């Protein structure tokens, strides 16, 4: 599994917008220069984030983008689902295979139940996806900002 560059840019843009020293919105020109990506590409990403209520567009000559909610309420999962979509990561396409039927029958015999039509591979993959989603839910833009602050604070450089 690999996330797109759009997800990478979206997360970095949100971290930049969430910096504690930032008291104003950030224009697309500054944001694209900071991230090293074209304004048009970044505008499409920011538009998706705006439509989902993660950022707010500030109109006008000095306009730009700002976080629409606190950084501790924007999870990595929220951002990934906006950019990548909310589809299931794995879908069994081999339910009718002989191997699958034998595995289902074997599991049913061990549990003394009738065979189910569920895919055993899909069951494992769904479990992995649930763990991934939980992990991404637990990490927010603020989590990263806090971690960055720890590494940049003067106390961390003292011996």
Tab-separated table of C-alpha atoms in Angstrom:
chain	number	residue	atom	x	y	z
A	1	UNK	CA	0.000	0.000	0.000
A	2	UNK	CA	1.282	3.432	-0.874
A	3	UNK	CA	-0.284	6.824	-0.316
A	4	UNK	CA	-0.128	9.424	-3.063
A	5	UNK	CA	2.064	12.522	-3.121
A	6	UNK	CA	-1.153	14.505	-2.676
A	7	UNK	CA	-1.568	13.002	0.794
A	8	UNK	CA	2.035	13.879	1.609
A	9	UNK	CA	1.540	17.494	0.498
A	10	UNK	CA	-1.806	17.777	2.288
A	11	UNK	CA	-0.341	16.622	5.609
A	12	UNK	CA	2.698	18.904	5.291
A	13	UNK	CA	0.501	21.869	4.318
A	14	UNK	CA	-1.692	21.320	7.381
A	15	UNK	CA	1.353	21.084	9.637
A	16	UNK	CA	2.630	24.362	8.167
A	17	UNK	CA	-0.767	25.997	8.751
A	18	UNK	CA	-0.805	24.689	12.323
A	19	UNK	CA	2.584	26.094	13.358
A	20	UNK	CA	2.181	27.870	16.701
A	21	UNK	CA	3.913	31.072	15.494
A	22	UNK	CA	1.395	31.350	12.663
A	23	UNK	CA	-1.226	33.969	13.527
A	24	UNK	CA	-2.513	34.644	10.030
A	25	UNK	CA	-3.608	32.661	7.044
A	26	UNK	CA	-1.082	31.471	4.466
A	27	UNK	CA	-1.335	32.298	0.790
A	28	UNK	CA	-1.122	29.548	-1.799
A	29	UNK	CA	2.061	31.113	-3.240
A	30	UNK	CA	3.884	30.935	0.117
A	31	UNK	CA	2.546	27.476	0.861
A	32	UNK	CA	3.559	26.087	-2.537
A	33	UNK	CA	7.042	27.608	-2.218
A	34	UNK	CA	7.447	26.121	1.264
A	35	UNK	CA	6.381	22.654	0.092
A	36	UNK	CA	8.138	22.831	-3.284
A	37	UNK	CA	5.017	22.027	-5.305
A	38	UNK	CA	3.184	23.933	-8.030
A	39	UNK	CA	0.453	26.362	-7.008
A	40	UNK	CA	-2.117	24.721	-9.283
A	41	UNK	CA	-1.463	21.226	-7.890
A	42	UNK	CA	-1.553	22.459	-4.296
A	43	UNK	CA	-4.729	24.464	-4.999
A	44	UNK	CA	-6.519	21.247	-5.976
A	45	UNK	CA	-5.386	19.572	-2.755
A	46	UNK	CA	-6.407	22.557	-0.626
A	47	UNK	CA	-9.766	22.671	-2.382
A	48	UNK	CA	-10.471	19.090	-1.306
A	49	UNK	CA	-9.457	19.896	2.266
A	50	UNK	CA	-11.688	22.997	2.201
A	51	UNK	CA	-14.687	21.061	0.888
A	52	UNK	CA	-14.311	18.600	3.744
A	53	UNK	CA	-14.060	21.353	6.379
A	54	UNK	CA	-10.426	20.788	7.325
A	55	UNK	CA	-9.199	24.182	6.110
A	56	UNK	CA	-10.945	27.479	5.502
A	57	UNK	CA	-10.237	29.780	2.580
A	58	UNK	CA	-9.783	33.433	3.499
A	59	UNK	CA	-10.730	35.652	0.550
A	60	UNK	CA	-9.075	38.915	-0.437
A	61	UNK	CA	-5.725	40.309	-1.438
A	62	UNK	CA	-4.106	39.030	1.757
A	63	UNK	CA	-6.173	35.871	1.734
A	64	UNK	CA	-5.083	32.303	1.841
A	65	UNK	CA	-5.805	29.234	3.949
A	66	UNK	CA	-6.064	28.531	7.640
A	67	UNK	CA	-7.086	25.493	9.668
A	68	UNK	CA	-10.868	25.310	9.997
A	69	UNK	CA	-10.619	23.472	13.312
A	70	UNK	CA	-7.965	22.977	15.983
A	71	UNK	CA	-4.943	20.909	14.959
A	72	UNK	CA	-5.723	18.326	17.650
A	73	UNK	CA	-9.044	17.602	15.922
A	74	UNK	CA	-7.550	16.871	12.496
A	75	UNK	CA	-6.483	13.240	12.365
A	76	UNK	CA	-4.201	11.670	9.806
A	77	UNK	CA	-7.105	9.365	8.918
A	78	UNK	CA	-9.337	12.379	8.169
A	79	UNK	CA	-6.773	13.787	5.748
A	80	UNK	CA	-5.984	10.468	4.082
A	81	UNK	CA	-9.666	9.732	3.520
A	82	UNK	CA	-10.245	13.164	1.985
A	83	UNK	CA	-7.335	12.803	-0.416
A	84	UNK	CA	-7.296	9.049	-1.114
A	85	UNK	CA	-10.995	8.333	-0.691
A	86	UNK	CA	-12.906	6.265	1.812
A	87	UNK	CA	-12.889	2.931	0.026
A	88	UNK	CA	-11.972	-0.375	1.613
A	89	UNK	CA	-8.287	-1.218	1.116
A	90	UNK	CA	-8.809	-4.888	0.275
A	91	UNK	CA	-11.614	-6.758	-1.418
A	92	UNK	CA	-11.577	-10.519	-1.948
A	93	UNK	CA	-12.000	-11.402	-5.585
A	94	UNK	CA	-11.558	-15.139	-5.177
A	95	UNK	CA	-14.490	-16.260	-2.978
A	96	UNK	CA	-15.397	-19.116	-5.302
A	97	UNK	CA	-11.952	-20.679	-5.502
A	98	UNK	CA	-11.501	-24.289	-4.421
A	99	UNK	CA	-8.834	-23.268	-1.906
A	100	UNK	CA	-11.151	-20.707	-0.334
A	101	UNK	CA	-14.003	-23.224	-0.055
A	102	UNK	CA	-11.733	-25.793	1.613
A	103	UNK	CA	-10.456	-23.238	4.120
A	104	UNK	CA	-13.997	-22.121	4.950
A	105	UNK	CA	-15.117	-25.746	5.408
A	106	UNK	CA	-12.091	-26.505	7.596
A	107	UNK	CA	-12.766	-23.465	9.803
A	108	UNK	CA	-16.443	-24.398	10.078
A	109	UNK	CA	-15.577	-27.985	11.068
A	110	UNK	CA	-13.182	-26.777	13.774
A	111	UNK	CA	-15.844	-24.469	15.184
A	112	UNK	CA	-18.617	-27.049	14.664
A	113	UNK	CA	-20.642	-24.566	12.624
A	114	UNK	CA	-21.924	-24.546	9.057
A	115	UNK	CA	-19.493	-23.110	6.496
A	116	UNK	CA	-19.789	-19.378	5.966
A	117	UNK	CA	-19.274	-17.518	2.732
A	118	UNK	CA	-16.842	-15.014	4.255
A	119	UNK	CA	-13.354	-14.798	2.809
A	120	UNK	CA	-10.715	-15.772	5.348
A	121	UNK	CA	-8.067	-13.661	3.627
A	122	UNK	CA	-10.386	-10.666	3.657
A	123	UNK	CA	-10.991	-11.202	7.385
A	124	UNK	CA	-7.254	-10.858	8.068
A	125	UNK	CA	-6.961	-7.839	5.796
A	126	UNK	CA	-9.958	-6.133	7.428
A	127	UNK	CA	-8.315	-6.630	10.823
A	128	UNK	CA	-5.127	-5.005	9.547
A	129	UNK	CA	-7.104	-2.124	8.069
A	130	UNK	CA	-8.910	-1.582	11.389
A	131	UNK	CA	-5.561	-1.404	13.218
A	132	UNK	CA	-4.206	1.024	10.631
A	133	UNK	CA	-7.307	3.230	10.902
A	134	UNK	CA	-7.077	3.235	14.700
A	135	UNK	CA	-3.403	4.249	14.575
A	136	UNK	CA	-4.123	7.036	12.063
A	137	UNK	CA	-7.066	8.222	14.203
A	138	UNK	CA	-4.759	8.536	17.215
A	139	UNK	CA	-2.305	10.798	15.379
A	140	UNK	CA	-3.293	14.363	14.649
A	141	UNK	CA	-1.671	17.400	13.115
A	142	UNK	CA	-1.103	18.560	16.711
A	143	UNK	CA	0.697	15.294	17.532
A	144	UNK	CA	3.286	16.091	14.860
A	145	UNK	CA	3.524	19.742	15.897
A	146	UNK	CA	4.123	18.702	19.524
A	147	UNK	CA	6.805	16.237	18.455
A	148	UNK	CA	8.506	18.892	16.312
A	149	UNK	CA	8.383	21.341	19.226
A	150	UNK	CA	10.120	18.816	21.489
A	151	UNK	CA	12.979	18.490	19.013
A	152	UNK	CA	13.283	22.234	18.435
A	153	UNK	CA	12.964	23.448	22.031
A	154	UNK	CA	16.066	24.955	23.703
A	155	UNK	CA	15.806	22.393	26.552
A	156	UNK	CA	16.422	19.529	24.110
A	157	UNK	CA	19.816	20.993	23.174
A	158	UNK	CA	21.073	21.364	26.776
A	159	UNK	CA	23.379	18.722	28.203
